[in-house]
Each structure stands twice: as C-alpha cells, then as structure tokens.
Coordinates of C-alpha atoms and ligand atoms in Angstrom, one line a residue:
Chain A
X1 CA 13.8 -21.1 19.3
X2 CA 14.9 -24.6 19.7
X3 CA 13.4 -26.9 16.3
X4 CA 13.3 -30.7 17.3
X5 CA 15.1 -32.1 13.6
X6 CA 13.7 -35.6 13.8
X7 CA 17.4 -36.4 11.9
X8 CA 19.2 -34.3 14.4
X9 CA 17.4 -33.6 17.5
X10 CA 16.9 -30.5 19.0
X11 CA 18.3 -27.5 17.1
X12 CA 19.0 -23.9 17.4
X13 CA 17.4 -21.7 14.8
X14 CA 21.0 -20.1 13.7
X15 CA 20.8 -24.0 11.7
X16 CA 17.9 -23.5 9.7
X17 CA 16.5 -21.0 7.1
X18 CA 12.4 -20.5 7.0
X19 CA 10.5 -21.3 3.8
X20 CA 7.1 -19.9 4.7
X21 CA 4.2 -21.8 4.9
X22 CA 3.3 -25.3 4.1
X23 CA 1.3 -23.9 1.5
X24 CA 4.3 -24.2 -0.5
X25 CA 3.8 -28.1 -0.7
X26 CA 0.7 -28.3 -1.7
X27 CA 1.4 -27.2 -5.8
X28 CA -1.4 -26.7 -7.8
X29 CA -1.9 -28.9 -10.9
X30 CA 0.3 -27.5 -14.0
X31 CA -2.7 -26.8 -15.2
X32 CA -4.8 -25.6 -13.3
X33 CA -6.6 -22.3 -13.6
X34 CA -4.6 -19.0 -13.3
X35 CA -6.6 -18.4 -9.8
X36 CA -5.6 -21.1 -8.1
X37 CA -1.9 -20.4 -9.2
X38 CA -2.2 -16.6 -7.8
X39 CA -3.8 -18.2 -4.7
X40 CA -0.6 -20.7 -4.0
X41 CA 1.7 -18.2 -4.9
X42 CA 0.6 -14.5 -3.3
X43 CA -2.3 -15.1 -1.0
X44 CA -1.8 -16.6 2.6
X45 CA -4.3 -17.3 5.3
X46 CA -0.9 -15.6 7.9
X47 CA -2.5 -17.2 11.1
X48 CA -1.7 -15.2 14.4
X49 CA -1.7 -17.9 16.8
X50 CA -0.3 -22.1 15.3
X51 CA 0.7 -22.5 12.0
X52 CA 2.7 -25.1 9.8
X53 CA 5.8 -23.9 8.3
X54 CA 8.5 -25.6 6.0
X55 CA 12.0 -25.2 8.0
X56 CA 15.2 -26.5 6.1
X57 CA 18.0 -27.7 8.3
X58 CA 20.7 -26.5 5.9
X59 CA 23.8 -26.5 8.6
X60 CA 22.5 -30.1 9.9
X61 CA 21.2 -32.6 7.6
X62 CA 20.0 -30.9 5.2
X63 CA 16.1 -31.6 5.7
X64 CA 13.2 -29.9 4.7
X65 CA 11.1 -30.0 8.1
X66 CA 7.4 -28.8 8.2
X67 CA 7.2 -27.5 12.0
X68 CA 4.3 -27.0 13.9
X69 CA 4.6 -23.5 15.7
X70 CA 2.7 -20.6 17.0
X71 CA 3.2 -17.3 15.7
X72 CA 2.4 -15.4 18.8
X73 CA 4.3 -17.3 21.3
X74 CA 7.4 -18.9 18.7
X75 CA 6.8 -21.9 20.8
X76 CA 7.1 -24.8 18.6
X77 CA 5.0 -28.2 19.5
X78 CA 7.0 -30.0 16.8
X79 CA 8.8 -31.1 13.4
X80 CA 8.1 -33.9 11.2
X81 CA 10.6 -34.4 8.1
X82 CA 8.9 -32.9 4.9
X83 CA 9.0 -35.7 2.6
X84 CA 7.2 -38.2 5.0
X85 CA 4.2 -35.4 4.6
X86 CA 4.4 -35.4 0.9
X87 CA 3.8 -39.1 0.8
Chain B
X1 CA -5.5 25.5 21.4
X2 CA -2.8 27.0 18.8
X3 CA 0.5 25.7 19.5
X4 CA 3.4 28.8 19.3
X5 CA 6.4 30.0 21.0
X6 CA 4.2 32.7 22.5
X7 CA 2.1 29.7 23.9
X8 CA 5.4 28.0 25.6
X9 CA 6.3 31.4 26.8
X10 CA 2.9 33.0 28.4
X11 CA 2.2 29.6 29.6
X12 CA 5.6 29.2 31.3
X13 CA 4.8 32.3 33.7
X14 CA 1.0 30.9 34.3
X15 CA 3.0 27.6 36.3
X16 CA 1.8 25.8 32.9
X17 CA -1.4 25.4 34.2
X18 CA -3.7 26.2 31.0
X19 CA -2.2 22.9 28.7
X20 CA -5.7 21.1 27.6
X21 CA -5.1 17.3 26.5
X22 CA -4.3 17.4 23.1
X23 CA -7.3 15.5 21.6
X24 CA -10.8 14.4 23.1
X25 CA -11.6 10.5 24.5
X26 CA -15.2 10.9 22.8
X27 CA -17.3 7.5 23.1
X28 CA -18.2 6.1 20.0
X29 CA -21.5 7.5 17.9
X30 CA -23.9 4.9 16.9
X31 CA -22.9 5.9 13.0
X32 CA -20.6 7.7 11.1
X33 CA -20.3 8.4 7.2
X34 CA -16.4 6.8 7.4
X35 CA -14.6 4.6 9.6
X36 CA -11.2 4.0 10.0
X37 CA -9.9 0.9 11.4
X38 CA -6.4 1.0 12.9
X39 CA -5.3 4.4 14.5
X40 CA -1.5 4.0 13.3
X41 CA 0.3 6.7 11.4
X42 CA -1.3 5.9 8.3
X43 CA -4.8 5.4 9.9
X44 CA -4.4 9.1 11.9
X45 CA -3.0 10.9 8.6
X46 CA -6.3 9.7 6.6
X47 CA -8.5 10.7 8.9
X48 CA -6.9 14.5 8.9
X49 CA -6.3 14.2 5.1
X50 CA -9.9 13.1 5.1
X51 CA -11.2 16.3 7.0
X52 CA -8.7 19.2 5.3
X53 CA -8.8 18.1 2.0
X54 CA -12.2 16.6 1.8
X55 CA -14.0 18.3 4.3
X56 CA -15.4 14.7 5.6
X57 CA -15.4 15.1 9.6
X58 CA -18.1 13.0 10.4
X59 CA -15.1 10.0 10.9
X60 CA -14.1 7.8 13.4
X61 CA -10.5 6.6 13.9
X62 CA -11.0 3.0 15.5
X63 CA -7.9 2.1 17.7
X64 CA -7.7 -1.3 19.6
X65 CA -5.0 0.0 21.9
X66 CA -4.0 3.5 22.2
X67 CA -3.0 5.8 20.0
X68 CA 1.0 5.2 18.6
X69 CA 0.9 1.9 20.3
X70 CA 1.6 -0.2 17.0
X71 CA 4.8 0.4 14.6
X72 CA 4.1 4.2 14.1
X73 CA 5.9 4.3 17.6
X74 CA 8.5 1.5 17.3
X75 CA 10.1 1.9 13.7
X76 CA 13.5 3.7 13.7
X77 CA 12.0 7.1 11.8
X78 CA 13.8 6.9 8.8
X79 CA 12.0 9.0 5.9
X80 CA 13.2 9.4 2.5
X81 CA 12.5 9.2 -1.1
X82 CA 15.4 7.4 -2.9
X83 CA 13.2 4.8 -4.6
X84 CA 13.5 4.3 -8.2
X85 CA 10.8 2.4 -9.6
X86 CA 7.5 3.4 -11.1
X87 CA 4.6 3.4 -8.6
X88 CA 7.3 4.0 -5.6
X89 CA 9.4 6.6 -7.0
X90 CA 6.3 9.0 -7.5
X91 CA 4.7 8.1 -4.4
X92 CA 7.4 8.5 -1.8
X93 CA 8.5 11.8 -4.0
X94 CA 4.8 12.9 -3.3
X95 CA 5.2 12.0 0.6
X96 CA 8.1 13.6 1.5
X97 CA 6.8 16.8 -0.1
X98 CA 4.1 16.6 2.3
X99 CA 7.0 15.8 4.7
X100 CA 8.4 19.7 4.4
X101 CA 5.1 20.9 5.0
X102 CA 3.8 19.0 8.0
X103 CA 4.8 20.9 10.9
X104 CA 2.9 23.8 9.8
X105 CA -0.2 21.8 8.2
X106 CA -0.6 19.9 11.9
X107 CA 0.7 22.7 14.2
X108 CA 2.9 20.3 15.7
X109 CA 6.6 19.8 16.4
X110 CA 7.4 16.3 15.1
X111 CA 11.0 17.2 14.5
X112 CA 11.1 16.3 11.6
X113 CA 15.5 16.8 10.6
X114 CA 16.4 16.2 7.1
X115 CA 20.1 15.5 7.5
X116 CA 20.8 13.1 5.2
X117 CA 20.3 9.7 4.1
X118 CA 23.4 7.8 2.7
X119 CA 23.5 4.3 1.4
X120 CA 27.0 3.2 1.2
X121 CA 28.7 1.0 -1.8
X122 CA 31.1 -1.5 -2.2
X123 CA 32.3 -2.5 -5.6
X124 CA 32.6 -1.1 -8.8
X125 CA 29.1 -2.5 -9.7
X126 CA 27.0 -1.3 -6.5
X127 CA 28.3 1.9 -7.6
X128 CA 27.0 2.2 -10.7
X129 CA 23.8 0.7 -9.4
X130 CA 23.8 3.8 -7.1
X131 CA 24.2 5.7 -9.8
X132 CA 21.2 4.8 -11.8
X133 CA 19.5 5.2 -8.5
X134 CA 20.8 8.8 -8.2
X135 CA 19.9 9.5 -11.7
X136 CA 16.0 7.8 -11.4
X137 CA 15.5 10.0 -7.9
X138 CA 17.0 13.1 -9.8
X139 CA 14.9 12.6 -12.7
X140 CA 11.8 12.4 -10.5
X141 CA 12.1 15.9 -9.3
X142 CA 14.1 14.4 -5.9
X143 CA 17.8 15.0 -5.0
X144 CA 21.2 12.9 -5.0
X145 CA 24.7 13.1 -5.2
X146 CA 27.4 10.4 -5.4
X147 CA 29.5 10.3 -3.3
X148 CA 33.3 8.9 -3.9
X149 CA 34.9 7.2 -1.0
X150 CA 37.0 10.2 0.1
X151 CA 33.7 12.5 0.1
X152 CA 32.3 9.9 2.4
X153 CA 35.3 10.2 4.2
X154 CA 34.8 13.9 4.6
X155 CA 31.4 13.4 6.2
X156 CA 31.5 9.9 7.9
X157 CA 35.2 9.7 9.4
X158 CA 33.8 7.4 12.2
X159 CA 33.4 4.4 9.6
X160 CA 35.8 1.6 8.9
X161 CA 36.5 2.2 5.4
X162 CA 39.1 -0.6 4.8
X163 CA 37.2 -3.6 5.6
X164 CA 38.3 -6.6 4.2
X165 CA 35.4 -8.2 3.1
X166 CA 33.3 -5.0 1.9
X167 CA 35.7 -1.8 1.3
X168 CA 33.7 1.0 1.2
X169 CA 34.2 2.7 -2.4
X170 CA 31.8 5.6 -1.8
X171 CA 27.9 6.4 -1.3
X172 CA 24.5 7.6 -2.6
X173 CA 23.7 10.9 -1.0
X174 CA 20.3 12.1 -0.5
X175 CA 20.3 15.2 1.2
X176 CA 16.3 15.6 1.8
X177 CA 16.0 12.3 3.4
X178 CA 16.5 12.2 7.1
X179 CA 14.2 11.4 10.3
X180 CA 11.3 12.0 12.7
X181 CA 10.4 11.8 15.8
X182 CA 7.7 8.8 15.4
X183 CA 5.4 9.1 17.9
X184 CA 5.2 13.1 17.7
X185 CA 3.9 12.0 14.0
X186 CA 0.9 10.0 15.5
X187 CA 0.2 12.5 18.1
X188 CA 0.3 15.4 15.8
X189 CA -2.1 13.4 12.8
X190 CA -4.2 12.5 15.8
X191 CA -4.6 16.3 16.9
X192 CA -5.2 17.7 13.8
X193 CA -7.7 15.6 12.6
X194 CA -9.4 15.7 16.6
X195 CA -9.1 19.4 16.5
X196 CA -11.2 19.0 12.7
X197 CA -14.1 16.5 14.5
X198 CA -13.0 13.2 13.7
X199 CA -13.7 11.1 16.5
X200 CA -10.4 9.1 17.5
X201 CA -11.6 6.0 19.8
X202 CA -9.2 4.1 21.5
X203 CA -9.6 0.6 23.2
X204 CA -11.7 -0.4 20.6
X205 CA -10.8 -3.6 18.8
X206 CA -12.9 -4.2 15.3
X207 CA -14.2 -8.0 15.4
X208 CA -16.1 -7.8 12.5
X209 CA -17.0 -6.3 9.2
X210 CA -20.9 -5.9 8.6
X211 CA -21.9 -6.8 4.7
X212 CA -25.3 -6.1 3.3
X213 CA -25.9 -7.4 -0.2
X214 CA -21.9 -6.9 -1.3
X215 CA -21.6 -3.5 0.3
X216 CA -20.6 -2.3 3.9
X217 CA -22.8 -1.3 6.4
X218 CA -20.4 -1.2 9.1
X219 CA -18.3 -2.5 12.0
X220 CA -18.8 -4.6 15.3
X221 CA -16.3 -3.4 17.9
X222 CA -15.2 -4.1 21.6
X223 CA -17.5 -1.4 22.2
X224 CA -20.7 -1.7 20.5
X225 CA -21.7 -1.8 17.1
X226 CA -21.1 1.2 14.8
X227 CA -22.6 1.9 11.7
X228 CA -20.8 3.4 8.6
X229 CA -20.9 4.1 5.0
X230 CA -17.6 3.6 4.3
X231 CA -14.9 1.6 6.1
X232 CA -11.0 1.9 5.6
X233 CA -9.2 -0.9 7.0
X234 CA -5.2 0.2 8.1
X235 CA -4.2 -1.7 10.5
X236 CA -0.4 -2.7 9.2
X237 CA 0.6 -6.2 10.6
X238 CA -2.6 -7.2 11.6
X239 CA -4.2 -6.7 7.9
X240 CA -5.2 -10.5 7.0
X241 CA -6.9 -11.0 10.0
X242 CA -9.4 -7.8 10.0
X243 CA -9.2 -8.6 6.1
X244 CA -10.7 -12.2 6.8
X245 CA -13.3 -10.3 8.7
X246 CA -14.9 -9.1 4.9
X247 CA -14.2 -12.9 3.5
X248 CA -10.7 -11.2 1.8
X249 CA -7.6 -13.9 1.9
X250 CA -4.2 -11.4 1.5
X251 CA -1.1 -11.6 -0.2
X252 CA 0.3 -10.5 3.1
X253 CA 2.5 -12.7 5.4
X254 CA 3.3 -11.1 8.8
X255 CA 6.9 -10.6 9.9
X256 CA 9.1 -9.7 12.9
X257 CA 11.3 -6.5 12.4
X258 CA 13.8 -5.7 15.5
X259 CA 15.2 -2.5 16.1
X260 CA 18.1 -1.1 18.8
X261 CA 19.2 1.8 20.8
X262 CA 22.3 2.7 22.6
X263 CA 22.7 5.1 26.0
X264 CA 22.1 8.6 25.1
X265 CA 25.8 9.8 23.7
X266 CA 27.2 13.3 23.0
X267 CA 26.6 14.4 18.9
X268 CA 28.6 11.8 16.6
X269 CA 26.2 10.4 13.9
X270 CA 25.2 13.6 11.7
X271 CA 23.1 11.6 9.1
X272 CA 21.5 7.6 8.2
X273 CA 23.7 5.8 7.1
X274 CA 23.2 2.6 5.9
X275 CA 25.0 -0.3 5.0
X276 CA 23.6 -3.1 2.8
X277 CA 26.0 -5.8 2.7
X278 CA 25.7 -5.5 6.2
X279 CA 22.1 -5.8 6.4
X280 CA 22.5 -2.8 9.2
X281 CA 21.3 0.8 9.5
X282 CA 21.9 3.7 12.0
X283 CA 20.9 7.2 13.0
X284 CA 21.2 9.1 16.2
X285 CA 18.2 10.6 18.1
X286 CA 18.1 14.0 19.3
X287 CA 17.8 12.5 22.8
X288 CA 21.3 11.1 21.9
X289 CA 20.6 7.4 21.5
X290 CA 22.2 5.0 18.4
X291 CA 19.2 4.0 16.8
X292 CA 20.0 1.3 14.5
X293 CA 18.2 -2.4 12.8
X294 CA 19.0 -4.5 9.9
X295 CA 16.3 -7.3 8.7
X296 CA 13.7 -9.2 9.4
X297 CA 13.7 -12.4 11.5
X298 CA 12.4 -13.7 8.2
X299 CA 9.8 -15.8 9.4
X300 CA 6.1 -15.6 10.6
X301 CA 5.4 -13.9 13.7
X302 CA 2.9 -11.5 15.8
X303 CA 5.2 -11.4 19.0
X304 CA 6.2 -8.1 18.7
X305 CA 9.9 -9.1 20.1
X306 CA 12.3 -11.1 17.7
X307 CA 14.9 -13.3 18.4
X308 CA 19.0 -13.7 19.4
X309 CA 20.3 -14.4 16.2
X310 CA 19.2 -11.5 14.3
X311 CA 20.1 -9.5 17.2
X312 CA 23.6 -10.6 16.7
X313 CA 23.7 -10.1 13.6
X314 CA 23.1 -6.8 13.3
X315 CA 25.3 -6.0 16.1
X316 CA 28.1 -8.1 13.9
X317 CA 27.1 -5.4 11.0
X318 CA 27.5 -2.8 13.5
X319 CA 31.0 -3.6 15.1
X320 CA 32.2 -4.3 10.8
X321 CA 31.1 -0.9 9.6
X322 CA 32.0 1.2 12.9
X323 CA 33.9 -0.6 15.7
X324 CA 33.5 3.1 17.4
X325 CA 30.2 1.9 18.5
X326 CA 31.6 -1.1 21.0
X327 CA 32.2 1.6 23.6
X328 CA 29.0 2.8 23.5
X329 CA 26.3 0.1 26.1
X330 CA 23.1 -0.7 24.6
X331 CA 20.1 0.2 26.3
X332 CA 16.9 -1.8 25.0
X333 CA 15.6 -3.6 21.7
X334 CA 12.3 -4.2 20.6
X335 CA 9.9 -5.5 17.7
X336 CA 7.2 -4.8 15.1
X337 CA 4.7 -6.6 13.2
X338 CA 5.5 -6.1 9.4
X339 CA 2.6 -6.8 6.9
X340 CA 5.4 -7.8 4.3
X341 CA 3.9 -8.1 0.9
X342 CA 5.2 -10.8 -2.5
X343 CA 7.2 -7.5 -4.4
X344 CA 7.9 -5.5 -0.8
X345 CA 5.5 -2.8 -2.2
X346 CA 2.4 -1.3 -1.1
X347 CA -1.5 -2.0 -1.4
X348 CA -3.5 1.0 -1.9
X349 CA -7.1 0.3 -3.4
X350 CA -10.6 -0.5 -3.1
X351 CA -12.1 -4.1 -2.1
X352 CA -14.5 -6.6 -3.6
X353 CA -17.2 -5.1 -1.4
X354 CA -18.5 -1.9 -2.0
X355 CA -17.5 0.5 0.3
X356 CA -14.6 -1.2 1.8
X357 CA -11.2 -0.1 1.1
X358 CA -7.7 -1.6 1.7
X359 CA -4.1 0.2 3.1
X360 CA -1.6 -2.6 3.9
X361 CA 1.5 -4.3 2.9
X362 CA 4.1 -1.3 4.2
X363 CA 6.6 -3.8 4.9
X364 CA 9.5 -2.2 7.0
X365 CA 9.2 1.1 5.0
X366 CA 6.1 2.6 6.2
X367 CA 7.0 5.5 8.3
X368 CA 8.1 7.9 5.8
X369 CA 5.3 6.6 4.0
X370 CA 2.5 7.9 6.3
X371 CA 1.3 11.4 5.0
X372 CA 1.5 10.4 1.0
X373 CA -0.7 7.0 2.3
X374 CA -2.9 9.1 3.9
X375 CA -3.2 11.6 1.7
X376 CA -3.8 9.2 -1.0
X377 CA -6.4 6.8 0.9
X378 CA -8.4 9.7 1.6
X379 CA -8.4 10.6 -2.0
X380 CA -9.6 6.9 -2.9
X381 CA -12.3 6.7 0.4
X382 CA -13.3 10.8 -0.8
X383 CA -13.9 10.0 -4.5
X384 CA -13.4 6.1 -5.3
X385 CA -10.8 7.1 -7.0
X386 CA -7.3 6.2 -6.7
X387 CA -5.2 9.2 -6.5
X388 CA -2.4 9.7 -9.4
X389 CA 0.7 9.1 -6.8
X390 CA -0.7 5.8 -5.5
X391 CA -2.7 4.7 -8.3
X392 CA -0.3 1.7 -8.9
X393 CA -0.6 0.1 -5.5
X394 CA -3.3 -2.3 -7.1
X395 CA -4.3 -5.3 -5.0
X396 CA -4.8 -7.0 -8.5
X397 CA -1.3 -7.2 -9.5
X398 CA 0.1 -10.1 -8.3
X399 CA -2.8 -11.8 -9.9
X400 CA -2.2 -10.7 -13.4
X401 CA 1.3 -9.8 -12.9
X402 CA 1.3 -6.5 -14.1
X403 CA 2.8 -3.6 -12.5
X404 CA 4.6 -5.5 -9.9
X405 CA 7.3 -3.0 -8.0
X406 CA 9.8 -5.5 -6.8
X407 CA 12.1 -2.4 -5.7
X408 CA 15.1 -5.1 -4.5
X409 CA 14.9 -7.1 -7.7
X410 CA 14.8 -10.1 -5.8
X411 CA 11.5 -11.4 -7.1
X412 CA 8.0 -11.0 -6.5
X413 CA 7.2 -14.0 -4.0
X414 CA 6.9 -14.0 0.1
X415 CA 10.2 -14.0 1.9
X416 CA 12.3 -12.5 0.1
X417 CA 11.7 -8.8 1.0
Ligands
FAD1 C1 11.6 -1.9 14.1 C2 10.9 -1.1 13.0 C3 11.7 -0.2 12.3 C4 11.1 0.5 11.2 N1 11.8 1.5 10.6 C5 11.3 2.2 9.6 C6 12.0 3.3 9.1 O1 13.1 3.6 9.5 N2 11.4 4.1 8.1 C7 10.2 3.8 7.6 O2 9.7 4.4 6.7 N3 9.4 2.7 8.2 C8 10.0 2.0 9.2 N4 9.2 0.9 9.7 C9 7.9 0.6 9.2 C10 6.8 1.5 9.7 O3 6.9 1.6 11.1 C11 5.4 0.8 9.4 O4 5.4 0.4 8.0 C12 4.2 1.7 9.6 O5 4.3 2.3 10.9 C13 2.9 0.9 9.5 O6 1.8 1.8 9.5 P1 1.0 2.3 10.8 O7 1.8 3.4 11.4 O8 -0.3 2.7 10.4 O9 1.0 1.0 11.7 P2 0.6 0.8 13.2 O10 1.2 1.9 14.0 O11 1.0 -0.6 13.6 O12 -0.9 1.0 13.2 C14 -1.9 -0.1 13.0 C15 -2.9 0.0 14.1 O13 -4.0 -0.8 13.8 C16 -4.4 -1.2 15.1 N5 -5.3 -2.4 14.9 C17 -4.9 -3.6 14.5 N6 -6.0 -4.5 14.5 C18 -7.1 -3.7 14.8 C19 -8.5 -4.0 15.0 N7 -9.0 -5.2 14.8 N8 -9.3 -3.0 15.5 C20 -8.8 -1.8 15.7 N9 -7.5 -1.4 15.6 C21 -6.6 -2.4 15.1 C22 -3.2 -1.6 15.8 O14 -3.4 -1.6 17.2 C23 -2.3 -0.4 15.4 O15 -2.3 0.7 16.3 C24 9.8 0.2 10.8 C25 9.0 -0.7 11.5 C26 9.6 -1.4 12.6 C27 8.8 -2.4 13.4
ZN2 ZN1 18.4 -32.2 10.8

C-alpha cells in the first residue's frame, strides 16, 4: 500500500504506523456520560468495504494523516493531514 | 459409518468402494429450535456439543461458504493452555482437556500431536515472567517446566542461541500443548454433529436477523427464510457485520493475520517454538512443511491476504532465531480475518435481544479454543446460562471495566493486541 502524505507524497506503508479509526478524533466531552465514553473507546462500526483511518507518518514528517481506504480491496482513494480535519 | 482400522482395512480389499460422504448436503427446513450462524470450528463444535451434551438436534449450522473455508482452515494449529489470567487460564485449561478426548468423542483422526509448546526468553526479567507463568499454569491443574538455556539446547540445537540483540537465556516448557491438523477439526465437528441430526447448510449467507418484540424469531438467508427459536451468531472476523444485523455496534475491529509454509522437509522441528521479541512462531507439519507467522498487519482489513512488510518481517524473525531455515524455499502464504477484541480476550454471552447469543472476539488464538467455546456456547444457548469455564467472557466488561483479561498487559484498547 502506497499512502499519498500530502507533506511527502506518495509513501510506502513500512513509513507509517496505523491508529485505527477516525473515531479516535472525535473525543467525547470530559464529561459526558460513561456510555458515550465506552462507545469511543471499545465499540466500532469495523466497516468491510471504505473506511477512514488515522495513519501517522512517523519515518516522514511526522503527520497524523486520516486516509480514506477500503478494507476489502487496501486500495486507498486518499489522505488529508489530520489537523486540517480537526479544524 | 464407524470409522476404525478394521474399516481402512476391509475397505481396502473392497477397491474402497463402500466410503459414504462424510456428512449430508440437506436443504434447509422452514424452522428449527437453534440456529447457528457461521459453520467455523467454533460454530461446528456447538452444534455437536449442542446435540451430545444437550440432546438439542433439531439445529442448523448456517455456512456462507463451505464448511472449513474461514480461519478454522487457515490458522497455523497451534493449541495450548499456557495462559495465566483468570477467565483464560480456566477456559483454555478446560479446552485442551476436551482436546485429549476429541478423537474418540468425534470418531475422527484430527491428529491431534501434543509435542510441545515452548516460548523462549531473553533476559533475566522475561525469565522470571516465564516463571510466574509456569507457576499460574501449574497452579491451574496444567503443566510447565522451565527451561535453562542449556536444556533448550538439549531439545532445540537448530536455534541461534547467541544472538546479539536477544540471547536466548532459556524457555517456558509446556509439554501438553502442541498442534492439529485444522481442517480435520472442522470436518470431524461437522460429522459428528451431522451424524447426531444437525442440519449443516453450506452456501448460505445470513442477511438478516428477524426481531419480534425484543426477541428472535429467526434468520433471512441466501436461501430462504428460516425460522428459529434461538440463534447463535459465530462467525469470527465477520462478527460486527452479522452483529449490526440485530442493531448490536461491537467492540470488535477486524484484522489481517498472515501465516507461511515452507516445501515439505525431512523431520527437524520436534515442537512450537516461539519467539516473542521476534514477533515469529514455527512448527512443522506432518506433511513436512515449516509452518510459521508472527503478527498482525495491525490495521483494518477483510482481504484475507496481508501485505509485504509483515511478510518480511517475520521472515527477518525467522532467519534471527534459525538461519537453518534460509535453505529451506517457501512454498505459499496466506491470510485470515481476525475479530480482534480491546483486552485480546474473548466474548462469550447472551445479547440485548432475547434469544440471541454472541461468540466472537478470538483474536489470533481461536483454534485451540474451539471445543471449550463450543462446549461452553452450547451450555449458554442449552440453559441461558453461562457455563463456569467461560463465564467471564462478558460482553459488558469493557463498559464497566470489570474483569477485563488483558493477557499481554498492554492495555485494554484496539490495536494493541
Ligand atoms: C494465519 C492464522 C493463524 C492462526 N493461528 C492460530 C494458532 O496457531 N492457534 C490458535 O489457537 N488460533 C490460531 N488462529 C486463530 C483461529 O484460527 C481463529 O480464532 C478461529 O478459527 C476462529 O473461529 P472459527 O473457526 O469459528 O472461524 P471461521 O472458520 O472463520 O468461521 C466463521 C465462519 O462464519 C462464516 N460466516 C461469516 N459470515 C456469515 C454469514 N453472514 N452467514 C453465514 N456464515 C457466515 C464464515 O464463512 C466462516 O466460515 C489463527 C488464525 C489465522 C488467520
Ligand atoms: Zn509525510
């Protein structure tokens, strides 16, 4: 799998570790119920088919990435640079 | 008919012309009291655990593919019981009796060769982890012995004990662990419980979960409708999907395992052996193959075939623990779909909906799981409740945080297992 860094350009995967899902951006509010914290932490919807991940680009630039890919195929339709999301 | 050496024998002079297929290709029944979704190991072993133990043979096993197509038939047949905490220890202790017993329960050769399991250590603290270990598998009832380096030595001459970076100082020996053949597992569940009246239906994909007023009433397939009182979903990699089907959101992420084999070679591996720094594992098939893995791809994925740089990797672990194994050529590598849960343990339990119950989150440890889960998810489908082995693989507990089994110590959250 190549990973388009929008730093870096195309990349093999040997440069970047895998979070999980973007589901990790989205933080509840401190505090919000204990539900909702159990549902961002342990539950997933695990999609077979595209999902959106967050990729870090640790032997690059050192960017968190959230790439679009599909979890049946590995193709990957693209990365945007994580921070730009969480705006 | 009865498997026997008799059998082999008067059949061998008949040209081998009396062998029946070893379980029926019945079309599905408009109802049954139970059905089973996923005909896996752990799906097969319920629904024969379900008919000896229980007596319940009006069952169907639904299979979307064939029978052994999914992980029961790619995973590299490793079965042991060195784990050490609660919930695990008692439940793998309680499989691998069942284990020693299976041949005779199923009538069926699955070569089952318990030769050994060593995990190897490399430091002064690794051993006395191993040795806690030891002690919490001896304490259970199960078997260990540590291992110095030169007893290693004695047993695994092949290895490279003098690596720089990890020296091997000695290993954890279990002598009950060993291997399988995989796929004789699923074909000897599947006969047994065919031979009892359970129904096994192949080419049959579950698209959805029928719910009446909170309780199940049954299943829409590829192949009709079917009715049922109580539905066990086991379907490994794929459990958040058939899971969505009932409304149920997981704490199950789906991830690529790999796994290797050599050329068929003369004798040379006696036991597992594994290798943790390493990330690498290995065993030798009676056919005469290496079979060996390491870890996950470690990211999301229903492909079924993993990637370059794992494959390297291992192969890395392989040529640093035994550089023997550059002569031998390898012959083919493949992938399964791991339902990898947030502590790397189990799910055992009922659902939200009545009548529904839930087998998932094996992670890459299933195989010598699959007579104590189906044993046990009998037990919970037979009598709602959970039996005492499995009765802390609770789908509540990453919710309240109680009796989480993070057997790696590496914390209970996704991608780390
Ligand atoms: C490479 C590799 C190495 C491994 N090594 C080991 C090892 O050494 N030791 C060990 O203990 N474990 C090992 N494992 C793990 C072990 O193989 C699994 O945990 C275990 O096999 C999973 O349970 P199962 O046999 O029921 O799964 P499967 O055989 O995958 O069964 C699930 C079945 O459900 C079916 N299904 C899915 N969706 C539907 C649907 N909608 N309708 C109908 N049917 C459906 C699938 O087609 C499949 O046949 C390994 C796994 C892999 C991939
Ligand atoms: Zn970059």
């Amino acid at each position: 799998m190549l990973i388009p860094c929008p730093q870096c350009g195309p990349r093999d995967i040997r440069e970047f570790t895998c979070k999980g899902h973007e589901t990790h951006m989205k933080r509840p509010a401190p505090d919000a119920p204990p539900t909702a914290w159990d549902d961002h932490l342990h539950n997933r919807d695990n999609p077979a088919g595209p999902t959106r991940e967050l990729w870090y680009h640790g032997a690059g630039c050192g960017a968190w990435l959230v790439v679009s890919r599909n979890t049946v195929t590995h193709a990957i339709a693209g990365a945007t640079l994580a921070r730009e999301g969480a705006r | 008919m009865r498997y026997s050496g008799w059998q082999v024998l008067a059949q061998g002079i008949t040209g081998n012309r009396g062998w029946r297929p070893a379980w029926r290709d019945p079309a599905p029944k408009g109802a049954y009291d139970i059905v089973i979704i996923g005909g896996g190991g752990h799906g097969l072993a319920t629904a024969h655990y379900l008919a000896k133990r229980h007596g319940l043979t009006n069952v169907a096993v639904l299979e979307k593919g064939y029978l052994g197509g999914g992980n029961v038939g790619r995973n590299t047949t490793i079965v042991r019981a060195n784990y050490g905490l609660p919930g695990n220890s008692e439940f793998y202790s309680h499989s691998l009796k069942l284990w020693e017993g299976l041949e005779q329960d199923l009538n069926y050769n699955v070569m089952h060769s318990q030769r050994g399991v060593i995990n190897l250590f490399h430091s002064d603290g690794q051993r006395d982890a191993a040795a806690r270990r030891g002690n919490m598998m001896i304490a259970q009832g199960d078997d260990a012995i540590l291992l110095d380096r030169d007893g290693c030595r004695e047993i695994l001459p092949y290895l490279d004990y003098d690596q720089t970076r990890f020296p091997i100082y000695g290993g954890l020996y279990h002598p009950r662990g060993g291997t399988a053949r995989h796929d004789a597992v699923a074909w000897g569940f599947a006969r047994a419980a065919d031979r009892r009246g359970v129904d096994l239906i192949q080419n049959c994909e579950v698209t959805g979960i029928d719910i009446e007023n909170g309780r199940v009433t049954g299943v829409q397939t590829t192949r009709g409708s079917i009715r049922a009182k109580k539905v066990g979903i086991v379907v490994a990699g794929r459990s958040s999907q058939v899971a969505a089907m009932a409304g149920m959101r997981l704490p199950i992420e789906s991830h690529i395992l790999q796994a290797f084999v050599t050329e068929g070679l003369k004798p040379v591996i006696d036991h597992v052996v594994t290798y943790g720094m390493g990330h690498f594992y290995i065993s030798q098939s009676d056919k005469g193959g290496l079979v060996f893995g390491g870890d996950l791809d470690f990211y999301a994925s229903y492909a079924a075939r993993g990637n370059l740089p794992m494959a390297e990797h291992v192969v890395e672990a392989a040529m640093t623990l035994m550089p023997v194994i550059g002569q031998a050529r390898m012959l083919r590598s493949w992938g399964g779909i791991m339902d990898m849960s947030p502590d790397g343990s189990p799910i055992i339990d009922r659902t939200h909906v009545e009548g529904l119950y839930l087998n998932c989150g094996w992670c890459y440890g299933g195989f010598k799981a699959v007579p104590g889960s189906g044993d046990c998810f009998a037990h919970l489908i037979a009598t709602d409740q959970p039996h005492p082995a499995a009765a802390r693989y609770r789908l509540d507990r990453f919710a309240t945080g109680h009796g989480l089994m993070d057997e790696e110590g590496t914390g209970s959250q996704h991608n780390l297992h």
